[in-house]
Short mmCIF file of C-alpha atoms in Angstrom, two decimals:
data_model
loop_
_atom_site.label_atom_id
_atom_site.label_comp_id
_atom_site.label_asym_id
_atom_site.label_seq_id
_atom_site.Cartn_x
_atom_site.Cartn_y
_atom_site.Cartn_z
CA MET X 229 -46.72 109.26 -69.88
CA SER X 230 -47.76 107.68 -73.11
CA ASN X 231 -45.47 105.06 -74.55
CA MET X 232 -44.74 103.47 -78.07
CA ILE X 233 -42.98 100.43 -79.23
CA ILE X 234 -40.12 100.58 -81.80
CA ASN X 235 -37.80 98.00 -83.35
CA VAL X 236 -34.22 98.45 -82.25
CA LYS X 237 -31.14 96.58 -83.63
CA VAL X 238 -29.50 94.38 -80.84
CA THR X 239 -26.22 96.10 -81.62
CA ASP X 240 -27.83 99.53 -81.01
CA LEU X 241 -29.38 98.48 -77.46
CA LYS X 242 -28.33 100.56 -74.35
CA PRO X 243 -28.63 99.77 -70.69
CA GLY X 244 -31.75 101.25 -69.10
CA GLN X 245 -34.07 100.67 -72.25
CA VAL X 246 -37.33 98.77 -71.54
CA ILE X 247 -38.23 95.58 -73.34
CA GLY X 248 -41.45 96.23 -75.16
CA GLU X 249 -42.25 92.57 -76.11
CA THR X 250 -41.10 89.30 -74.50
CA ILE X 251 -38.00 87.95 -76.38
CA PHE X 252 -38.01 84.25 -76.98
CA ASP X 253 -35.01 82.00 -78.03
CA LYS X 254 -34.94 79.77 -81.05
CA HIS X 255 -36.67 76.91 -78.98
CA GLY X 256 -39.51 79.33 -78.00
CA ARG X 257 -38.23 79.71 -74.46
CA PRO X 258 -38.55 83.21 -72.98
CA LEU X 259 -35.26 85.10 -72.63
CA LEU X 260 -36.42 88.50 -71.36
CA CYS X 261 -39.86 89.35 -70.55
CA LYS X 262 -41.72 92.45 -71.50
CA GLY X 263 -41.13 95.45 -69.05
CA VAL X 264 -37.62 94.33 -68.15
CA LYS X 265 -35.05 97.14 -68.02
CA LEU X 266 -31.94 96.20 -69.96
CA THR X 267 -28.53 95.77 -68.16
CA PRO X 268 -25.19 95.29 -69.71
CA SER X 269 -25.39 91.58 -69.00
CA HIS X 270 -28.74 91.23 -70.67
CA ILE X 271 -27.40 93.07 -73.85
CA THR X 272 -24.34 90.60 -73.90
CA ARG X 273 -26.71 87.64 -73.76
CA LEU X 274 -28.77 88.90 -76.66
CA LEU X 275 -25.73 89.79 -78.71
CA ALA X 276 -24.48 86.16 -78.20
CA ARG X 277 -27.50 84.98 -80.00
CA ASP X 278 -26.89 85.91 -83.78
CA TYR X 279 -30.30 84.85 -84.78
CA ILE X 280 -31.83 87.83 -82.85
CA GLU X 281 -31.40 90.98 -84.84
CA TYR X 282 -34.08 93.32 -83.63
CA VAL X 283 -35.76 93.79 -80.10
CA LYS X 284 -38.89 95.66 -79.51
CA ILE X 285 -38.19 98.63 -77.15
CA GLU X 286 -40.66 100.74 -75.30
CA ILE X 287 -39.98 104.46 -75.32
CA PRO X 288 -42.08 107.49 -74.14
CA TYR X 289 -44.27 109.25 -76.72
CA GLU X 290 -42.44 112.49 -75.93
CA GLU X 291 -39.11 111.20 -77.26
CA ALA X 292 -40.74 109.85 -80.43
CA SER X 293 -42.70 113.11 -80.98
CA LYS X 294 -39.38 115.17 -80.76
CA GLY X 295 -37.80 112.85 -83.38
CA ILE X 296 -35.09 111.73 -81.12
CA ILE X 297 -35.19 107.93 -81.99
CA LYS X 298 -31.60 107.79 -83.04
CA PRO X 299 -29.24 104.99 -84.26
CA ALA X 300 -26.22 103.68 -82.59
CA GLU X 301 -23.15 105.84 -81.93
CA SER X 302 -20.23 104.36 -83.82
CA ILE X 303 -18.63 106.71 -86.32
CA LYS X 304 -21.90 108.11 -87.30
CA ASN X 305 -21.46 110.65 -84.42
CA ILE X 306 -18.37 112.80 -83.95
CA PRO X 307 -16.16 111.21 -81.34
CA PRO X 308 -16.13 113.61 -78.26
CA ILE X 309 -12.51 114.82 -78.59
CA VAL X 310 -12.78 115.45 -82.38
CA HIS X 311 -16.21 117.16 -81.79
CA GLN X 312 -14.63 119.54 -79.25
CA LYS X 313 -11.58 120.27 -81.59
CA LEU X 314 -13.79 120.81 -84.62
CA GLY X 315 -16.03 123.16 -82.69
CA GLN X 316 -12.97 125.05 -81.58
CA PHE X 317 -11.63 125.11 -85.10
CA PHE X 318 -14.80 126.72 -86.51
CA LYS X 319 -14.99 129.19 -83.63
CA LYS X 320 -11.44 130.34 -84.16
CA ALA X 321 -12.21 130.69 -88.00
CA ARG X 322 -14.77 133.42 -87.09
CA HIS X 323 -11.76 135.60 -86.01
CA ILE X 324 -9.12 134.88 -88.79
CA ASP X 325 -8.92 135.72 -92.37
CA ARG X 326 -6.84 132.69 -93.50
CA LEU X 327 -6.69 129.18 -92.19
CA GLU X 328 -3.39 128.37 -90.47
CA GLU X 329 -1.19 125.68 -91.92
CA LYS X 330 -0.84 123.89 -88.51
CA ALA X 331 -4.49 123.91 -87.85
CA VAL X 332 -5.19 122.31 -91.21
CA GLU X 333 -2.53 119.66 -90.61
CA GLU X 334 -4.01 118.78 -87.16
CA LEU X 335 -7.56 118.61 -88.70
CA ALA X 336 -6.19 116.19 -91.42
CA ASP X 337 -4.66 114.03 -88.67
CA ASP X 338 -7.86 113.77 -86.77
CA ILE X 339 -9.79 112.89 -90.06
CA HIS X 340 -7.40 110.16 -91.25
CA PRO X 341 -8.45 107.23 -89.04
CA LEU X 342 -12.04 107.83 -90.12
CA ILE X 343 -10.98 107.47 -93.88
CA GLU X 344 -9.26 104.27 -93.14
CA THR X 345 -12.33 103.03 -91.39
CA ILE X 346 -14.74 103.88 -94.20
CA PHE X 347 -12.58 102.40 -96.97
CA SER X 348 -11.92 99.25 -95.17
CA SER X 349 -15.71 98.23 -95.04
CA GLU X 350 -19.04 98.52 -96.64
CA PRO X 351 -20.25 102.02 -96.72
CA SER X 352 -23.15 101.24 -94.26
CA ILE X 353 -22.38 103.91 -91.61
CA LEU X 354 -25.01 106.13 -93.30
CA ASP X 355 -27.98 103.69 -92.39
CA ASN X 356 -30.21 105.83 -90.34
CA LEU X 357 -27.62 108.61 -90.06
CA GLN X 358 -28.36 110.62 -86.88
CA LEU X 359 -30.41 113.65 -87.23
CA LEU X 360 -28.80 116.86 -86.29
CA SER X 361 -30.60 119.08 -83.80
CA GLY X 362 -30.90 122.83 -84.43
CA HIS X 363 -28.53 124.94 -82.31
CA ASP X 364 -26.89 128.31 -82.49
CA ASP X 365 -24.04 127.27 -84.65
CA HIS X 366 -24.56 123.83 -86.28
CA THR X 367 -22.00 124.55 -89.05
CA HIS X 368 -19.33 122.21 -87.85
CA GLU X 369 -21.81 119.45 -87.29
CA HIS X 370 -23.14 119.84 -90.85
CA SER X 371 -19.67 119.80 -92.19
CA TRP X 372 -18.68 116.80 -90.36
CA THR X 373 -21.81 115.03 -91.55
CA VAL X 374 -21.30 116.06 -95.29
CA MET X 375 -17.75 114.65 -95.03
CA LEU X 376 -19.15 111.38 -93.72
CA ILE X 377 -21.74 111.26 -96.55
CA SER X 378 -19.11 112.28 -99.14
CA LEU X 379 -16.57 109.65 -98.07
CA SER X 380 -19.22 106.96 -97.93
CA THR X 381 -20.36 107.88 -101.45
CA LEU X 382 -16.90 107.78 -102.72
CA ARG X 383 -16.47 104.32 -101.07
CA ALA X 384 -19.66 103.13 -102.59
CA ALA X 385 -18.56 104.54 -106.00
CA GLU X 386 -15.34 102.38 -105.52
CA ILE X 387 -17.27 99.22 -104.71
CA LEU X 388 -19.73 99.75 -107.65
CA GLY X 389 -16.78 100.30 -110.04
CA ILE X 390 -17.96 103.90 -110.83
CA TYR X 391 -14.70 105.51 -109.66
CA ARG X 392 -11.21 104.32 -108.39
CA PRO X 393 -10.02 106.79 -105.90
CA THR X 394 -6.26 107.29 -104.97
CA GLU X 395 -5.25 108.01 -101.35
CA GLU X 396 -4.84 111.69 -102.50
CA ASP X 397 -8.48 111.57 -103.70
CA LYS X 398 -9.68 110.37 -100.37
CA ASN X 399 -7.74 112.92 -98.38
CA SER X 400 -8.59 115.91 -100.52
CA LEU X 401 -12.26 114.92 -100.57
CA ALA X 402 -12.42 114.60 -96.79
CA MET X 403 -10.71 118.05 -96.37
CA GLY X 404 -12.81 119.73 -98.93
CA ALA X 405 -16.09 118.36 -97.50
CA VAL X 406 -15.30 119.18 -93.80
CA LEU X 407 -14.19 122.75 -94.95
CA HIS X 408 -16.67 123.33 -97.64
CA ASP X 409 -18.82 125.75 -95.40
CA ILE X 410 -15.92 127.39 -93.65
CA GLY X 411 -17.15 130.65 -95.12
CA LYS X 412 -20.29 130.55 -93.09
CA THR X 413 -18.14 131.46 -90.03
CA LYS X 414 -18.23 134.95 -91.61
CA ILE X 415 -22.05 135.14 -91.78
CA PRO X 416 -23.82 136.75 -88.97
CA LEU X 417 -25.55 134.11 -86.84
CA LYS X 418 -28.92 135.96 -86.99
CA VAL X 419 -28.88 135.36 -90.73
CA LEU X 420 -27.27 131.93 -90.65
CA ASN X 421 -29.92 130.62 -88.15
CA LYS X 422 -32.83 132.58 -89.24
CA PRO X 423 -35.89 130.24 -88.91
CA GLY X 424 -38.00 131.79 -91.72
CA LYS X 425 -37.33 132.59 -95.32
CA LEU X 426 -34.32 134.84 -95.92
CA SER X 427 -34.88 138.29 -97.41
CA PRO X 428 -33.26 138.99 -100.90
CA GLU X 429 -30.58 140.93 -99.13
CA GLU X 430 -29.99 138.05 -96.65
CA TRP X 431 -29.84 135.55 -99.30
CA GLN X 432 -27.35 137.59 -101.29
CA LEU X 433 -25.10 137.76 -98.16
CA MET X 434 -25.59 134.05 -97.54
CA GLN X 435 -24.29 133.27 -100.96
CA GLN X 436 -21.19 135.16 -100.10
CA HIS X 437 -20.14 132.32 -97.95
CA VAL X 438 -18.39 130.40 -100.81
CA THR X 439 -16.33 133.66 -101.47
CA PHE X 440 -15.59 134.12 -97.96
CA GLY X 441 -14.46 130.50 -97.60
CA TYR X 442 -12.26 130.50 -100.58
CA GLN X 443 -10.47 133.54 -99.42
CA MET X 444 -9.74 131.76 -96.14
CA VAL X 445 -8.32 128.62 -97.94
CA LYS X 446 -6.78 129.80 -101.16
CA ASP X 447 -3.30 130.48 -99.89
CA THR X 448 -3.04 127.53 -97.44
CA PRO X 449 -0.05 125.63 -98.71
CA ASN X 450 -0.94 122.27 -97.26
CA LEU X 451 -4.48 122.10 -98.54
CA MET X 452 -4.88 120.45 -101.90
CA PRO X 453 -6.17 122.23 -104.92
CA LEU X 454 -9.23 119.83 -105.23
CA SER X 455 -10.13 120.69 -101.61
CA LYS X 456 -10.01 124.32 -102.27
CA ALA X 457 -12.19 123.74 -105.41
CA VAL X 458 -14.89 122.05 -103.31
CA VAL X 459 -14.97 125.28 -101.09
CA ALA X 460 -15.22 127.34 -104.02
CA HIS X 461 -17.70 125.55 -106.18
CA HIS X 462 -19.90 123.27 -104.05
CA HIS X 463 -23.04 125.41 -105.09
CA ARG X 464 -22.19 125.11 -108.76
CA PHE X 465 -24.28 122.53 -110.80
CA LEU X 466 -23.56 120.49 -113.93
CA ASP X 467 -25.89 122.67 -116.07
CA GLY X 468 -23.93 125.83 -115.07
CA SER X 469 -26.65 127.04 -112.69
CA GLY X 470 -25.78 127.85 -109.07
CA TYR X 471 -22.93 129.97 -107.88
CA SER X 472 -19.27 129.84 -107.18
CA ALA X 473 -16.82 132.07 -105.30
CA GLN X 474 -16.26 135.49 -106.77
CA GLY X 475 -12.90 135.99 -108.66
CA VAL X 476 -12.43 132.25 -109.23
CA GLN X 477 -11.88 131.15 -112.81
CA ASP X 478 -14.90 129.37 -114.37
CA LEU X 479 -14.47 125.60 -114.58
CA GLU X 480 -14.65 123.85 -117.92
CA SER X 481 -15.62 120.64 -116.18
CA ILE X 482 -16.77 120.30 -112.57
CA PRO X 483 -14.31 117.96 -110.60
CA ASN X 484 -15.72 114.68 -109.26
CA HIS X 485 -14.92 115.97 -105.65
CA VAL X 486 -17.16 118.91 -106.05
CA ARG X 487 -19.90 116.71 -107.73
CA ILE X 488 -19.83 114.49 -104.68
CA VAL X 489 -19.86 117.22 -101.94
CA THR X 490 -22.63 119.11 -103.78
CA ILE X 491 -24.86 115.98 -103.69
CA ALA X 492 -23.88 115.30 -99.98
CA ASP X 493 -24.54 118.90 -98.95
CA ILE X 494 -27.97 118.92 -100.50
CA TYR X 495 -28.80 115.50 -99.05
CA ASP X 496 -27.97 116.45 -95.54
CA ALA X 497 -29.96 119.53 -95.70
CA ILE X 498 -32.99 117.65 -96.78
CA VAL X 499 -32.74 114.79 -94.16
CA SER X 500 -31.73 117.10 -91.18
CA GLU X 501 -34.11 118.78 -88.78
CA ARG X 502 -34.02 122.43 -89.07
CA PRO X 503 -36.09 125.24 -87.45
CA TYR X 504 -37.71 125.97 -90.83
CA HIS X 505 -38.47 122.42 -91.92
CA VAL X 506 -39.09 118.85 -90.77
CA ALA X 507 -36.50 116.31 -91.64
CA ALA X 508 -37.36 114.20 -94.79
CA LEU X 509 -36.63 110.54 -95.09
CA PRO X 510 -33.54 109.41 -97.13
CA TYR X 511 -36.09 107.80 -99.50
CA HIS X 512 -37.58 111.25 -100.42
CA ALA X 513 -34.11 112.98 -100.33
CA LEU X 514 -32.96 110.50 -103.07
CA LYS X 515 -35.95 111.07 -105.18
CA ILE X 516 -35.42 114.83 -105.10
CA LEU X 517 -31.79 114.35 -106.16
CA TYR X 518 -32.75 111.87 -108.89
CA GLN X 519 -35.09 114.61 -110.31
CA GLY X 520 -31.99 116.51 -111.04
CA ALA X 521 -29.85 113.62 -112.16
CA ASP X 522 -27.43 114.41 -115.19
CA LYS X 523 -28.85 118.01 -115.29
CA ARG X 524 -27.77 119.38 -112.04
CA PHE X 525 -26.13 116.38 -110.38
CA ASP X 526 -23.97 113.54 -111.44
CA LYS X 527 -26.27 110.49 -111.55
CA ARG X 528 -23.23 108.08 -110.99
CA PHE X 529 -22.76 109.61 -107.48
CA ILE X 530 -26.49 109.68 -106.64
CA ASP X 531 -26.34 106.03 -107.45
CA ALA X 532 -23.35 105.63 -105.16
CA LEU X 533 -25.09 107.45 -102.36
CA SER X 534 -28.22 105.45 -102.75
CA HIS X 535 -26.03 102.34 -102.22
CA ALA X 536 -24.66 103.75 -99.07
CA VAL X 537 -27.92 104.87 -97.25
CA ALA X 538 -31.02 102.97 -95.91
CA PRO X 539 -33.96 104.78 -97.61
CA PHE X 540 -36.27 104.04 -94.68
CA PRO X 541 -34.84 104.16 -91.08
CA MET X 542 -36.09 101.60 -88.68
CA GLY X 543 -39.34 102.78 -86.94
CA CYS X 544 -40.18 105.61 -89.32
CA PHE X 545 -43.65 106.58 -90.14
CA LEU X 546 -45.38 106.74 -93.60
CA LEU X 547 -48.58 108.24 -94.95
CA TYR X 548 -50.04 106.64 -98.10
CA LYS X 549 -52.69 108.04 -100.39
CA ASP X 550 -56.24 107.73 -98.88
CA GLY X 551 -55.06 108.43 -95.35
CA ILE X 552 -53.35 105.11 -94.66
CA LEU X 553 -50.79 105.38 -91.88
CA ALA X 554 -47.99 102.90 -91.56
CA GLN X 555 -44.62 102.11 -89.80
CA VAL X 556 -41.42 100.58 -91.09
CA GLU X 557 -41.05 97.38 -88.84
CA GLU X 558 -37.96 95.59 -90.34
CA ILE X 559 -35.24 96.13 -92.86
CA PRO X 560 -34.03 93.01 -94.43
CA LYS X 561 -30.22 92.83 -94.54
CA LYS X 562 -30.00 92.24 -98.31
CA GLU X 563 -33.00 94.45 -99.22
CA LYS X 564 -32.68 97.74 -97.51
CA ASP X 565 -34.90 99.33 -100.29
CA ASN X 566 -37.67 96.91 -99.42
CA PRO X 567 -38.55 97.13 -95.81
CA VAL X 568 -41.35 95.46 -94.06
CA VAL X 569 -44.24 97.88 -93.45
CA ARG X 570 -47.14 97.61 -90.97
CA ILE X 571 -50.31 99.49 -91.27
CA ILE X 572 -51.23 101.19 -87.95
CA GLY X 573 -53.94 103.82 -88.68
CA THR X 574 -56.36 105.28 -91.10
CA PHE X 575 -58.57 108.26 -91.23
CA THR X 576 -61.55 106.33 -92.93
CA GLU X 577 -63.58 103.35 -91.72
CA LYS X 578 -63.19 101.95 -95.21
CA TYR X 579 -59.61 100.75 -94.63
CA THR X 580 -59.90 99.59 -90.99
CA HIS X 581 -59.75 96.03 -92.09
CA LEU X 582 -56.13 96.72 -93.12
CA LEU X 583 -54.99 97.61 -89.50
CA GLY X 584 -52.12 95.50 -88.37
CA LYS X 585 -51.44 93.96 -91.72
CA THR X 586 -47.61 93.77 -92.60
CA PHE X 587 -46.26 93.74 -96.22
CA SER X 588 -43.25 94.18 -98.23
CA PHE X 589 -42.73 97.80 -99.37
CA GLN X 590 -42.04 97.05 -103.04
CA ASN X 591 -44.11 93.90 -103.43
CA PRO X 592 -47.47 94.46 -101.49
CA PRO X 593 -50.26 91.97 -101.87
CA MET X 594 -53.36 92.88 -103.70
CA GLY X 595 -55.39 95.56 -101.84
CA LEU X 596 -52.45 96.93 -99.84
CA PRO X 597 -50.74 100.23 -100.53
CA THR X 598 -48.25 100.30 -103.25
CA GLU X 599 -45.02 102.36 -103.52
CA ASP X 600 -46.45 104.82 -105.97
CA THR X 601 -49.05 105.80 -103.45
CA LEU X 602 -46.65 106.69 -100.79
CA LEU X 603 -47.00 110.39 -100.10
CA LEU X 604 -45.16 111.47 -96.97
CA GLY X 605 -42.65 110.11 -94.57
CA SER X 606 -40.97 111.22 -91.24
CA TYR X 607 -39.02 109.92 -88.32
CA SER X 608 -41.74 110.64 -85.77
CA PRO X 609 -45.50 110.71 -85.70
CA MET X 610 -45.27 114.54 -84.90
CA GLY X 611 -42.93 115.10 -87.87
CA LEU X 612 -45.41 113.27 -90.12
CA ALA X 613 -48.34 115.36 -88.66
CA ASP X 614 -46.33 118.39 -89.40
CA LYS X 615 -45.62 117.37 -92.96
CA THR X 616 -49.36 116.58 -93.50
CA LYS X 617 -50.30 120.08 -92.11
CA GLY X 618 -47.75 121.57 -94.49
CA ALA X 619 -49.07 119.66 -97.51
CA LEU X 620 -52.64 120.81 -96.73
CA SER X 621 -51.58 124.33 -96.40
CA LEU X 622 -50.10 124.19 -99.89
CA GLY X 623 -53.39 123.21 -101.27
CA LYS X 624 -52.79 119.33 -101.68
CA VAL X 625 -56.19 117.51 -102.04
CA ARG X 626 -57.47 116.57 -98.72
CA LYS X 627 -59.10 113.42 -100.04
CA ASP X 628 -55.83 112.15 -101.38
CA LEU X 629 -54.00 112.84 -98.27
CA LEU X 630 -56.63 111.62 -95.73
CA GLY X 631 -59.13 109.57 -97.78
CA THR X 632 -61.93 111.98 -97.05
CA GLU X 633 -62.58 115.73 -97.09
CA GLU X 634 -63.41 115.92 -93.50
CA PRO X 635 -62.13 113.06 -91.38
CA SER X 636 -64.31 112.30 -88.40
CA ASN X 637 -62.05 109.85 -86.66
CA LEU X 638 -58.65 108.35 -86.61
CA TYR X 639 -58.79 104.63 -86.45
CA VAL X 640 -55.41 103.27 -85.01
CA LEU X 641 -53.91 99.98 -83.42
CA ARG X 642 -54.16 100.15 -79.74
CA SER X 643 -50.46 100.60 -79.19
CA PHE X 644 -50.38 103.70 -81.24
CA ASP X 645 -53.67 105.21 -79.98
CA ASP X 646 -52.24 108.01 -77.90
CA ILE X 647 -49.29 108.93 -79.99
CA LEU X 648 -51.22 109.26 -83.22
CA HIS X 649 -54.11 111.02 -81.83
CA LYS X 650 -52.01 113.56 -80.29
CA ALA X 651 -49.87 114.26 -83.37
CA PHE X 652 -52.93 114.57 -85.65
CA SER X 653 -55.27 116.31 -83.13
CA PHE X 654 -55.09 119.45 -85.33
CA LEU X 655 -57.40 117.73 -87.80
CA PHE X 656 -60.07 117.33 -85.15
CA ALA X 657 -59.65 120.60 -83.15
CA SER X 658 -62.63 122.54 -84.73
CA LYS X 659 -64.82 119.52 -84.49
CA GLU X 660 -64.06 118.94 -80.85
CA LYS X 661 -64.68 122.62 -80.22
CA GLU X 662 -68.15 122.46 -82.01
CA GLU X 663 -69.07 119.44 -79.82
CA GLN X 664 -68.15 121.23 -76.51
CA PRO X 665 -71.42 122.21 -74.59
CA ALA X 666 -72.16 125.83 -74.47
CA LYS X 667 -71.84 127.41 -70.91
CA SER X 668 -75.15 128.39 -69.45
#
């Protein structure tokens, strides 16, 4: 089984992980040698040394290729009991026409500690927010994540002086966000989870989820009006495009709560793994949102979201123009927008002298890739390869993507040899076939 090395925060280490590179103390003495399997006591020793922030961990290629390099647990993930209750809440919703007052009250009670946690700290919980895997009914997971993103955006807006929320604002935003897609419980699963493009009829049905959702919440007495507005209007944009629940009065101005959840909903859709697309990096998701700033989306809240997320998760993979492959090696505490990047591969011999070089993403030395030449990014080599394949199928210029019309080789650092050659084998499949000797 092939392995790769990734950087992991000390606070994210787990027993059983294997050290990928010997760790030294501040005096140059070895603390833990390469190949050691971590125990709880090892992790405690590392946590006690505040000058050690990251550790290199060895993981199987198969894990990386499936995109399951994930961040620490904390409140990024649904606590088991809340996860179970939220799943049951959405399952029950498939069989009722209106949300019960008691169920809404219990949901609000479950969410309240989370609101307090987010608003008592920096909105950093979204750094490397966990990808959600596709499954039969991911609506409640998506709803939880959109709530986290929405609350963290509101917290960032408060810190930046963009918006000063009241307690009612926080609670109504949380409830609106977690219930924004409740109407999808009325959409057939075969349509909801269809891997390909929806037909016009299916798309029309899918749009009905806002109407179904509003019908379910409109008469719930203990759900605040702003929460109901989120359910009804989270697909309505600033320029009037999009759609709202049928039978709901048009808004003169879209409330801030709706603006925030609209951004959070689209952001999560872009950065999440789905059967029909590979997860995008937060960096690219933010770029897409900024393209619609002050036309479709409120720029103030994109700025706030940008403050709350890490554009480049640790260990993610990048493809620059001319076929230069790189990996994010380090994210400085005070410059999360400016990670340290290492060149790990190239499709042309011309750039082999760059292999192994590290540089600051926003301020590279002369001769190294610049930010404006970044083309694609993904959480895993396989994801990056899939995005490259997709770009080529859309007619992107091969020379821009790969540095050559027909790459004859992939030059990589030794530690990435297997993982990158396997991921990008589709580029060389026809060549290898041609080189196979004919059977006599």
